[in-house]
Amino acid sequence: MGLFGKKKNDPNSKKFRWEMARAVEGQHIKYVSEKKDGEVDEVIGRNGGLNIRDDEFIVYASSKVLFRCKVDELQIWELMSRDGVVLTGPDMEHGGVERTVIAHYVYYRK
């Protein structure tokens, strides 16, 4: 053990990726934007959700699948505001191209 105790889950481990995917699964999406190198984020879809089917993580919005990636290959982290999630990985919906999309959750007042 190090100075601060046992290391928490490794973000590159399959266990961590599955835990994060399950934590955000079922969230409703207000809009989805795509992060491209050297460009401003572009909104690519509105009104949808995040789902897991078999071993694939799916971002569905604007009545179509915008992003689909194997959970084992997906890098996923929540925004600091906890109002959304950033997803990076090979997008099977677009020929396996590495993409980064940001899904912003619908805000529900409690």
PDB file of N, CA, C and O in Angstrom, residues 26-94:
ATOM      1  N   GLY A  26     -29.273   4.117 -18.695  1.00  0.00           N
ATOM      2  CA  GLY A  26     -30.636   4.512 -18.380  1.00  0.00           C
ATOM      3  C   GLY A  26     -30.823   6.017 -18.241  1.00  0.00           C
ATOM      4  O   GLY A  26     -31.952   6.481 -18.081  1.00  0.00           O
ATOM      5  N   GLN A  27     -29.751   6.774 -18.292  1.00  0.00           N
ATOM      6  CA  GLN A  27     -29.872   8.229 -18.198  1.00  0.00           C
ATOM      7  C   GLN A  27     -30.560   8.767 -19.454  1.00  0.00           C
ATOM      8  O   GLN A  27     -30.314   8.304 -20.558  1.00  0.00           O
ATOM      9  N   HIS A  28     -31.406   9.746 -19.272  1.00  0.00           N
ATOM     10  CA  HIS A  28     -32.059  10.423 -20.391  1.00  0.00           C
ATOM     11  C   HIS A  28     -31.162  11.570 -20.847  1.00  0.00           C
ATOM     12  O   HIS A  28     -30.565  12.266 -20.027  1.00  0.00           O
ATOM     13  N   ILE A  29     -31.092  11.754 -22.155  1.00  0.00           N
ATOM     14  CA  ILE A  29     -30.184  12.736 -22.735  1.00  0.00           C
ATOM     15  C   ILE A  29     -30.952  13.936 -23.262  1.00  0.00           C
ATOM     16  O   ILE A  29     -31.946  13.780 -23.980  1.00  0.00           O
ATOM     17  N   LYS A  30     -30.475  15.126 -22.920  1.00  0.00           N
ATOM     18  CA  LYS A  30     -31.017  16.357 -23.482  1.00  0.00           C
ATOM     19  C   LYS A  30     -30.415  16.585 -24.871  1.00  0.00           C
ATOM     20  O   LYS A  30     -31.125  16.853 -25.828  1.00  0.00           O
ATOM     21  N   TYR A  31     -29.090  16.473 -24.974  1.00  0.00           N
ATOM     22  CA  TYR A  31     -28.426  16.565 -26.271  1.00  0.00           C
ATOM     23  C   TYR A  31     -27.066  15.879 -26.221  1.00  0.00           C
ATOM     24  O   TYR A  31     -26.518  15.628 -25.158  1.00  0.00           O
ATOM     25  N   VAL A  32     -26.533  15.572 -27.409  1.00  0.00           N
ATOM     26  CA  VAL A  32     -25.233  14.921 -27.554  1.00  0.00           C
ATOM     27  C   VAL A  32     -24.376  15.797 -28.459  1.00  0.00           C
ATOM     28  O   VAL A  32     -24.831  16.245 -29.511  1.00  0.00           O
ATOM     29  N   SER A  33     -23.142  16.055 -28.039  1.00  0.00           N
ATOM     30  CA  SER A  33     -22.219  16.793 -28.886  1.00  0.00           C
ATOM     31  C   SER A  33     -20.997  15.926 -29.165  1.00  0.00           C
ATOM     32  O   SER A  33     -20.718  14.971 -28.442  1.00  0.00           O
ATOM     33  N   GLU A  34     -20.298  16.249 -30.245  1.00  0.00           N
ATOM     34  CA  GLU A  34     -19.098  15.504 -30.611  1.00  0.00           C
ATOM     35  C   GLU A  34     -17.888  16.406 -30.492  1.00  0.00           C
ATOM     36  O   GLU A  34     -17.905  17.546 -30.935  1.00  0.00           O
ATOM     37  N   LYS A  35     -16.846  15.868 -29.890  1.00  0.00           N
ATOM     38  CA  LYS A  35     -15.591  16.595 -29.720  1.00  0.00           C
ATOM     39  C   LYS A  35     -14.662  16.211 -30.861  1.00  0.00           C
ATOM     40  O   LYS A  35     -14.312  15.054 -31.019  1.00  0.00           O
ATOM     41  N   LYS A  36     -14.290  17.196 -31.688  1.00  0.00           N
ATOM     42  CA  LYS A  36     -13.348  16.967 -32.779  1.00  0.00           C
ATOM     43  C   LYS A  36     -12.094  17.786 -32.518  1.00  0.00           C
ATOM     44  O   LYS A  36     -12.159  18.871 -31.958  1.00  0.00           O
ATOM     45  N   ASP A  37     -10.954  17.258 -32.930  1.00  0.00           N
ATOM     46  CA  ASP A  37      -9.677  17.943 -32.709  1.00  0.00           C
ATOM     47  C   ASP A  37      -9.668  19.322 -33.351  1.00  0.00           C
ATOM     48  O   ASP A  37      -9.958  19.477 -34.529  1.00  0.00           O
ATOM     49  N   GLY A  38      -9.343  20.327 -32.554  1.00  0.00           N
ATOM     50  CA  GLY A  38      -9.190  21.673 -33.054  1.00  0.00           C
ATOM     51  C   GLY A  38     -10.470  22.373 -33.458  1.00  0.00           C
ATOM     52  O   GLY A  38     -10.438  23.447 -34.042  1.00  0.00           O
ATOM     53  N   GLU A  39     -11.617  21.784 -33.161  1.00  0.00           N
ATOM     54  CA  GLU A  39     -12.892  22.393 -33.536  1.00  0.00           C
ATOM     55  C   GLU A  39     -13.763  22.583 -32.298  1.00  0.00           C
ATOM     56  O   GLU A  39     -13.536  21.991 -31.264  1.00  0.00           O
ATOM     57  N   VAL A  40     -14.782  23.385 -32.452  1.00  0.00           N
ATOM     58  CA  VAL A  40     -15.769  23.584 -31.397  1.00  0.00           C
ATOM     59  C   VAL A  40     -16.689  22.362 -31.375  1.00  0.00           C
ATOM     60  O   VAL A  40     -16.969  21.771 -32.405  1.00  0.00           O
ATOM     61  N   ASP A  41     -17.168  21.998 -30.175  1.00  0.00           N
ATOM     62  CA  ASP A  41     -18.111  20.882 -30.072  1.00  0.00           C
ATOM     63  C   ASP A  41     -19.334  21.156 -30.932  1.00  0.00           C
ATOM     64  O   ASP A  41     -19.855  22.269 -30.934  1.00  0.00           O
ATOM     65  N   GLU A  42     -19.797  20.124 -31.626  1.00  0.00           N
ATOM     66  CA  GLU A  42     -20.965  20.245 -32.499  1.00  0.00           C
ATOM     67  C   GLU A  42     -22.080  19.347 -31.977  1.00  0.00           C
ATOM     68  O   GLU A  42     -21.844  18.175 -31.680  1.00  0.00           O
ATOM     69  N   VAL A  43     -23.285  19.886 -31.850  1.00  0.00           N
ATOM     70  CA  VAL A  43     -24.429  19.092 -31.404  1.00  0.00           C
ATOM     71  C   VAL A  43     -24.810  18.141 -32.537  1.00  0.00           C
ATOM     72  O   VAL A  43     -25.040  18.556 -33.669  1.00  0.00           O
ATOM     73  N   ILE A  44     -24.845  16.826 -32.220  1.00  0.00           N
ATOM     74  CA  ILE A  44     -25.162  15.827 -33.240  1.00  0.00           C
ATOM     75  C   ILE A  44     -26.486  15.116 -32.988  1.00  0.00           C
ATOM     76  O   ILE A  44     -26.931  14.332 -33.816  1.00  0.00           O
ATOM     77  N   GLY A  45     -27.123  15.373 -31.842  1.00  0.00           N
ATOM     78  CA  GLY A  45     -28.406  14.747 -31.564  1.00  0.00           C
ATOM     79  C   GLY A  45     -29.066  15.323 -30.330  1.00  0.00           C
ATOM     80  O   GLY A  45     -28.403  15.905 -29.470  1.00  0.00           O
ATOM     81  N   ARG A  46     -30.388  15.138 -30.251  1.00  0.00           N
ATOM     82  CA  ARG A  46     -31.166  15.627 -29.111  1.00  0.00           C
ATOM     83  C   ARG A  46     -32.174  14.562 -28.670  1.00  0.00           C
ATOM     84  O   ARG A  46     -32.610  13.759 -29.475  1.00  0.00           O
ATOM     85  N   ASN A  47     -32.540  14.633 -27.394  1.00  0.00           N
ATOM     86  CA  ASN A  47     -33.586  13.769 -26.823  1.00  0.00           C
ATOM     87  C   ASN A  47     -33.329  12.288 -27.079  1.00  0.00           C
ATOM     88  O   ASN A  47     -33.702  11.752 -28.108  1.00  0.00           O
ATOM     89  N   GLY A  48     -32.705  11.651 -26.108  1.00  0.00           N
ATOM     90  CA  GLY A  48     -32.414  10.224 -26.252  1.00  0.00           C
ATOM     91  C   GLY A  48     -32.059   9.591 -24.929  1.00  0.00           C
ATOM     92  O   GLY A  48     -32.504  10.032 -23.870  1.00  0.00           O
ATOM     93  N   GLY A  49     -31.214   8.551 -25.009  1.00  0.00           N
ATOM     94  CA  GLY A  49     -30.840   7.834 -23.804  1.00  0.00           C
ATOM     95  C   GLY A  49     -29.570   7.029 -23.981  1.00  0.00           C
ATOM     96  O   GLY A  49     -29.061   6.863 -25.087  1.00  0.00           O
ATOM     97  N   LEU A  50     -29.066   6.518 -22.845  1.00  0.00           N
ATOM     98  CA  LEU A  50     -27.875   5.677 -22.816  1.00  0.00           C
ATOM     99  C   LEU A  50     -28.297   4.265 -22.448  1.00  0.00           C
ATOM    100  O   LEU A  50     -29.029   4.077 -21.472  1.00  0.00           O
ATOM    101  N   ASN A  51     -27.830   3.278 -23.212  1.00  0.00           N
ATOM    102  CA  ASN A  51     -28.224   1.896 -22.974  1.00  0.00           C
ATOM    103  C   ASN A  51     -27.053   0.951 -23.166  1.00  0.00           C
ATOM    104  O   ASN A  51     -26.096   1.261 -23.874  1.00  0.00           O
ATOM    105  N   ILE A  52     -27.168  -0.237 -22.553  1.00  0.00           N
ATOM    106  CA  ILE A  52     -26.231  -1.333 -22.781  1.00  0.00           C
ATOM    107  C   ILE A  52     -27.036  -2.482 -23.376  1.00  0.00           C
ATOM    108  O   ILE A  52     -28.050  -2.881 -22.814  1.00  0.00           O
ATOM    109  N   ARG A  53     -26.581  -2.990 -24.506  1.00  0.00           N
ATOM    110  CA  ARG A  53     -27.200  -4.164 -25.118  1.00  0.00           C
ATOM    111  C   ARG A  53     -26.094  -5.172 -25.347  1.00  0.00           C
ATOM    112  O   ARG A  53     -25.142  -4.895 -26.051  1.00  0.00           O
ATOM    113  N   ASP A  54     -26.247  -6.348 -24.727  1.00  0.00           N
ATOM    114  CA  ASP A  54     -25.209  -7.386 -24.735  1.00  0.00           C
ATOM    115  C   ASP A  54     -23.913  -6.784 -24.182  1.00  0.00           C
ATOM    116  O   ASP A  54     -23.870  -6.424 -23.042  1.00  0.00           O
ATOM    117  N   ASP A  55     -22.873  -6.637 -25.002  1.00  0.00           N
ATOM    118  CA  ASP A  55     -21.608  -6.069 -24.531  1.00  0.00           C
ATOM    119  C   ASP A  55     -21.308  -4.730 -25.183  1.00  0.00           C
ATOM    120  O   ASP A  55     -20.173  -4.283 -25.210  1.00  0.00           O
ATOM    121  N   GLU A  56     -22.349  -4.064 -25.699  1.00  0.00           N
ATOM    122  CA  GLU A  56     -22.179  -2.796 -26.389  1.00  0.00           C
ATOM    123  C   GLU A  56     -22.877  -1.653 -25.644  1.00  0.00           C
ATOM    124  O   GLU A  56     -23.987  -1.817 -25.150  1.00  0.00           O
ATOM    125  N   PHE A  57     -22.200  -0.514 -25.591  1.00  0.00           N
ATOM    126  CA  PHE A  57     -22.776   0.694 -25.011  1.00  0.00           C
ATOM    127  C   PHE A  57     -23.322   1.529 -26.162  1.00  0.00           C
ATOM    128  O   PHE A  57     -22.616   1.778 -27.144  1.00  0.00           O
ATOM    129  N   ILE A  58     -24.576   1.964 -26.052  1.00  0.00           N
ATOM    130  CA  ILE A  58     -25.254   2.651 -27.147  1.00  0.00           C
ATOM    131  C   ILE A  58     -25.743   4.021 -26.701  1.00  0.00           C
ATOM    132  O   ILE A  58     -26.363   4.153 -25.639  1.00  0.00           O
ATOM    133  N   VAL A  59     -25.450   5.027 -27.526  1.00  0.00           N
ATOM    134  CA  VAL A  59     -25.987   6.375 -27.333  1.00  0.00           C
ATOM    135  C   VAL A  59     -27.028   6.568 -28.425  1.00  0.00           C
ATOM    136  O   VAL A  59     -26.709   6.550 -29.614  1.00  0.00           O
ATOM    137  N   TYR A  60     -28.285   6.760 -28.002  1.00  0.00           N
ATOM    138  CA  TYR A  60     -29.406   6.892 -28.928  1.00  0.00           C
ATOM    139  C   TYR A  60     -30.022   8.275 -28.746  1.00  0.00           C
ATOM    140  O   TYR A  60     -30.361   8.665 -27.638  1.00  0.00           O
ATOM    141  N   ALA A  61     -30.121   9.014 -29.848  1.00  0.00           N
ATOM    142  CA  ALA A  61     -30.739  10.346 -29.804  1.00  0.00           C
ATOM    143  C   ALA A  61     -31.172  10.727 -31.210  1.00  0.00           C
ATOM    144  O   ALA A  61     -30.667  10.189 -32.193  1.00  0.00           O
ATOM    145  N   SER A  62     -32.112  11.658 -31.301  1.00  0.00           N
ATOM    146  CA  SER A  62     -32.657  12.104 -32.591  1.00  0.00           C
ATOM    147  C   SER A  62     -33.136  10.920 -33.436  1.00  0.00           C
ATOM    148  O   SER A  62     -32.922  10.871 -34.651  1.00  0.00           O
ATOM    149  N   SER A  63     -33.742   9.950 -32.773  1.00  0.00           N
ATOM    150  CA  SER A  63     -34.327   8.756 -33.418  1.00  0.00           C
ATOM    151  C   SER A  63     -33.317   7.905 -34.165  1.00  0.00           C
ATOM    152  O   SER A  63     -33.662   7.232 -35.144  1.00  0.00           O
ATOM    153  N   LYS A  64     -32.052   7.896 -33.725  1.00  0.00           N
ATOM    154  CA  LYS A  64     -31.053   7.028 -34.355  1.00  0.00           C
ATOM    155  C   LYS A  64     -29.915   6.752 -33.379  1.00  0.00           C
ATOM    156  O   LYS A  64     -29.736   7.459 -32.384  1.00  0.00           O
ATOM    157  N   VAL A  65     -29.142   5.721 -33.674  1.00  0.00           N
ATOM    158  CA  VAL A  65     -27.969   5.395 -32.872  1.00  0.00           C
ATOM    159  C   VAL A  65     -26.839   6.320 -33.305  1.00  0.00           C
ATOM    160  O   VAL A  65     -26.437   6.323 -34.466  1.00  0.00           O
ATOM    161  N   LEU A  66     -26.325   7.118 -32.366  1.00  0.00           N
ATOM    162  CA  LEU A  66     -25.255   8.068 -32.670  1.00  0.00           C
ATOM    163  C   LEU A  66     -23.872   7.507 -32.382  1.00  0.00           C
ATOM    164  O   LEU A  66     -22.893   7.913 -32.993  1.00  0.00           O
ATOM    165  N   PHE A  67     -23.800   6.580 -31.418  1.00  0.00           N
ATOM    166  CA  PHE A  67     -22.509   6.037 -30.986  1.00  0.00           C
ATOM    167  C   PHE A  67     -22.736   4.646 -30.438  1.00  0.00           C
ATOM    168  O   PHE A  67     -23.666   4.431 -29.663  1.00  0.00           O
ATOM    169  N   ARG A  68     -21.878   3.701 -30.851  1.00  0.00           N
ATOM    170  CA  ARG A  68     -21.993   2.314 -30.375  1.00  0.00           C
ATOM    171  C   ARG A  68     -20.587   1.748 -30.236  1.00  0.00           C
ATOM    172  O   ARG A  68     -19.808   1.768 -31.180  1.00  0.00           O
ATOM    173  N   CYS A  69     -20.261   1.268 -29.028  1.00  0.00           N
ATOM    174  CA  CYS A  69     -18.908   0.796 -28.740  1.00  0.00           C
ATOM    175  C   CYS A  69     -18.963  -0.369 -27.763  1.00  0.00           C
ATOM    176  O   CYS A  69     -19.832  -0.415 -26.889  1.00  0.00           O
ATOM    177  N   LYS A  70     -18.037  -1.310 -27.898  1.00  0.00           N
ATOM    178  CA  LYS A  70     -17.913  -2.399 -26.923  1.00  0.00           C
ATOM    179  C   LYS A  70     -17.511  -1.785 -25.581  1.00  0.00           C
ATOM    180  O   LYS A  70     -16.622  -0.935 -25.518  1.00  0.00           O
ATOM    181  N   VAL A  71     -18.164  -2.215 -24.520  1.00  0.00           N
ATOM    182  CA  VAL A  71     -17.893  -1.663 -23.190  1.00  0.00           C
ATOM    183  C   VAL A  71     -16.428  -1.877 -22.809  1.00  0.00           C
ATOM    184  O   VAL A  71     -15.799  -1.005 -22.210  1.00  0.00           O
ATOM    185  N   ASP A  72     -15.849  -3.023 -23.196  1.00  0.00           N
ATOM    186  CA  ASP A  72     -14.461  -3.321 -22.854  1.00  0.00           C
ATOM    187  C   ASP A  72     -13.472  -2.348 -23.499  1.00  0.00           C
ATOM    188  O   ASP A  72     -12.332  -2.240 -23.045  1.00  0.00           O
ATOM    189  N   GLU A  73     -13.876  -1.638 -24.545  1.00  0.00           N
ATOM    190  CA  GLU A  73     -12.993  -0.704 -25.251  1.00  0.00           C
ATOM    191  C   GLU A  73     -13.353   0.756 -24.991  1.00  0.00           C
ATOM    192  O   GLU A  73     -12.716   1.663 -25.519  1.00  0.00           O
ATOM    193  N   LEU A  74     -14.368   0.982 -24.172  1.00  0.00           N
ATOM    194  CA  LEU A  74     -14.912   2.316 -23.952  1.00  0.00           C
ATOM    195  C   LEU A  74     -14.215   3.028 -22.806  1.00  0.00           C
ATOM    196  O   LEU A  74     -14.061   2.481 -21.726  1.00  0.00           O
ATOM    197  N   GLN A  75     -13.781   4.262 -23.052  1.00  0.00           N
ATOM    198  CA  GLN A  75     -13.305   5.127 -21.978  1.00  0.00           C
ATOM    199  C   GLN A  75     -14.475   6.030 -21.620  1.00  0.00           C
ATOM    200  O   GLN A  75     -15.074   6.649 -22.498  1.00  0.00           O
ATOM    201  N   ILE A  76     -14.792   6.088 -20.337  1.00  0.00           N
ATOM    202  CA  ILE A  76     -15.991   6.806 -19.919  1.00  0.00           C
ATOM    203  C   ILE A  76     -15.717   7.544 -18.613  1.00  0.00           C
ATOM    204  O   ILE A  76     -15.088   7.005 -17.714  1.00  0.00           O
ATOM    205  N   TRP A  77     -16.141   8.796 -18.561  1.00  0.00           N
ATOM    206  CA  TRP A  77     -16.031   9.559 -17.326  1.00  0.00           C
ATOM    207  C   TRP A  77     -17.117  10.620 -17.308  1.00  0.00           C
ATOM    208  O   TRP A  77     -17.550  11.099 -18.338  1.00  0.00           O
ATOM    209  N   GLU A  78     -17.557  10.961 -16.100  1.00  0.00           N
ATOM    210  CA  GLU A  78     -18.603  11.963 -15.952  1.00  0.00           C
ATOM    211  C   GLU A  78     -17.993  13.362 -15.947  1.00  0.00           C
ATOM    212  O   GLU A  78     -16.842  13.547 -15.551  1.00  0.00           O
ATOM    213  N   LEU A  79     -18.771  14.343 -16.389  1.00  0.00           N
ATOM    214  CA  LEU A  79     -18.362  15.737 -16.316  1.00  0.00           C
ATOM    215  C   LEU A  79     -18.262  16.146 -14.849  1.00  0.00           C
ATOM    216  O   LEU A  79     -18.949  15.576 -13.994  1.00  0.00           O
ATOM    217  N   MET A  80     -17.441  17.114 -14.561  1.00  0.00           N
ATOM    218  CA  MET A  80     -17.283  17.560 -13.171  1.00  0.00           C
ATOM    219  C   MET A  80     -18.603  18.044 -12.582  1.00  0.00           C
ATOM    220  O   MET A  80     -18.857  17.892 -11.396  1.00  0.00           O
ATOM    221  N   SER A  81     -19.457  18.593 -13.422  1.00  0.00           N
ATOM    222  CA  SER A  81     -20.760  19.075 -12.963  1.00  0.00           C
ATOM    223  C   SER A  81     -21.725  17.927 -12.707  1.00  0.00           C
ATOM    224  O   SER A  81     -22.790  18.127 -12.139  1.00  0.00           O
ATOM    225  N   ARG A  82     -21.371  16.742 -13.160  1.00  0.00           N
ATOM    226  CA  ARG A  82     -22.211  15.535 -13.076  1.00  0.00           C
ATOM    227  C   ARG A  82     -23.492  15.693 -13.893  1.00  0.00           C
ATOM    228  O   ARG A  82     -24.468  14.997 -13.671  1.00  0.00           O
ATOM    229  N   ASP A  83     -23.475  16.602 -14.859  1.00  0.00           N
ATOM    230  CA  ASP A  83     -24.624  16.823 -15.740  1.00  0.00           C
ATOM    231  C   ASP A  83     -24.501  16.067 -17.049  1.00  0.00           C
ATOM    232  O   ASP A  83     -25.320  16.248 -17.949  1.00  0.00           O
ATOM    233  N   GLY A  84     -23.474  15.236 -17.174  1.00  0.00           N
ATOM    234  CA  GLY A  84     -23.288  14.502 -18.417  1.00  0.00           C
ATOM    235  C   GLY A  84     -22.111  13.564 -18.327  1.00  0.00           C
ATOM    236  O   GLY A  84     -21.474  13.420 -17.281  1.00  0.00           O
ATOM    237  N   VAL A  85     -21.830  12.912 -19.463  1.00  0.00           N
ATOM    238  CA  VAL A  85     -20.774  11.915 -19.510  1.00  0.00           C
ATOM    239  C   VAL A  85     -20.020  12.039 -20.832  1.00  0.00           C
ATOM    240  O   VAL A  85     -20.608  12.368 -21.859  1.00  0.00           O
ATOM    241  N   VAL A  86     -18.712  11.800 -20.772  1.00  0.00           N
ATOM    242  CA  VAL A  86     -17.861  11.814 -21.962  1.00  0.00           C
ATOM    243  C   VAL A  86     -17.535  10.372 -22.311  1.00  0.00           C
ATOM    244  O   VAL A  86     -17.131   9.591 -21.444  1.00  0.00           O
ATOM    245  N   LEU A  87     -17.715  10.018 -23.571  1.00  0.00           N
ATOM    246  CA  LEU A  87     -17.486   8.653 -24.047  1.00  0.00           C
ATOM    247  C   LEU A  87     -16.483   8.690 -25.192  1.00  0.00           C
ATOM    248  O   LEU A  87     -16.670   9.432 -26.151  1.00  0.00           O
ATOM    249  N   THR A  88     -15.427   7.890 -25.093  1.00  0.00           N
ATOM    250  CA  THR A  88     -14.422   7.804 -26.146  1.00  0.00           C
ATOM    251  C   THR A  88     -14.172   6.341 -26.460  1.00  0.00           C
ATOM    252  O   THR A  88     -14.001   5.524 -25.552  1.00  0.00           O
ATOM    253  N   GLY A  89     -14.143   6.025 -27.752  1.00  0.00           N
ATOM    254  CA  GLY A  89     -13.863   4.658 -28.161  1.00  0.00           C
ATOM    255  C   GLY A  89     -14.111   4.469 -29.638  1.00  0.00           C
ATOM    256  O   GLY A  89     -14.589   5.374 -30.326  1.00  0.00           O
ATOM    257  N   PRO A  90     -13.787   3.262 -30.143  1.00  0.00           N
ATOM    258  CA  PRO A  90     -14.042   2.960 -31.557  1.00  0.00           C
ATOM    259  C   PRO A  90     -15.543   2.811 -31.796  1.00  0.00           C
ATOM    260  O   PRO A  90     -16.177   1.916 -31.240  1.00  0.00           O
ATOM    261  N   ASP A  91     -16.097   3.688 -32.595  1.00  0.00           N
ATOM    262  CA  ASP A  91     -17.537   3.720 -32.847  1.00  0.00           C
ATOM    263  C   ASP A  91     -17.906   2.722 -33.935  1.00  0.00           C
ATOM    264  O   ASP A  91     -17.620   2.928 -35.110  1.00  0.00           O
ATOM    265  N   MET A  92     -18.545   1.640 -33.550  1.00  0.00           N
ATOM    266  CA  MET A  92     -18.940   0.590 -34.494  1.00  0.00           C
ATOM    267  C   MET A  92     -20.020   1.077 -35.454  1.00  0.00           C
ATOM    268  O   MET A  92     -20.186   0.519 -36.531  1.00  0.00           O
ATOM    269  N   GLU A  93     -20.726   2.114 -35.084  1.00  0.00           N
ATOM    270  CA  GLU A  93     -21.785   2.665 -35.933  1.00  0.00           C
ATOM    271  C   GLU A  93     -21.200   3.456 -37.107  1.00  0.00           C
ATOM    272  O   GLU A  93     -21.866   3.684 -38.094  1.00  0.00           O
ATOM    273  N   HIS A  94     -19.946   3.866 -36.970  1.00  0.00           N
ATOM    274  CA  HIS A  94     -19.273   4.660 -38.004  1.00  0.00           C
ATOM    275  C   HIS A  94     -17.971   3.986 -38.454  1.00  0.00           C
ATOM    276  O   HIS A  94     -16.941   4.640 -38.619  1.00  0.00           O
TER     277      HIS A  94
END
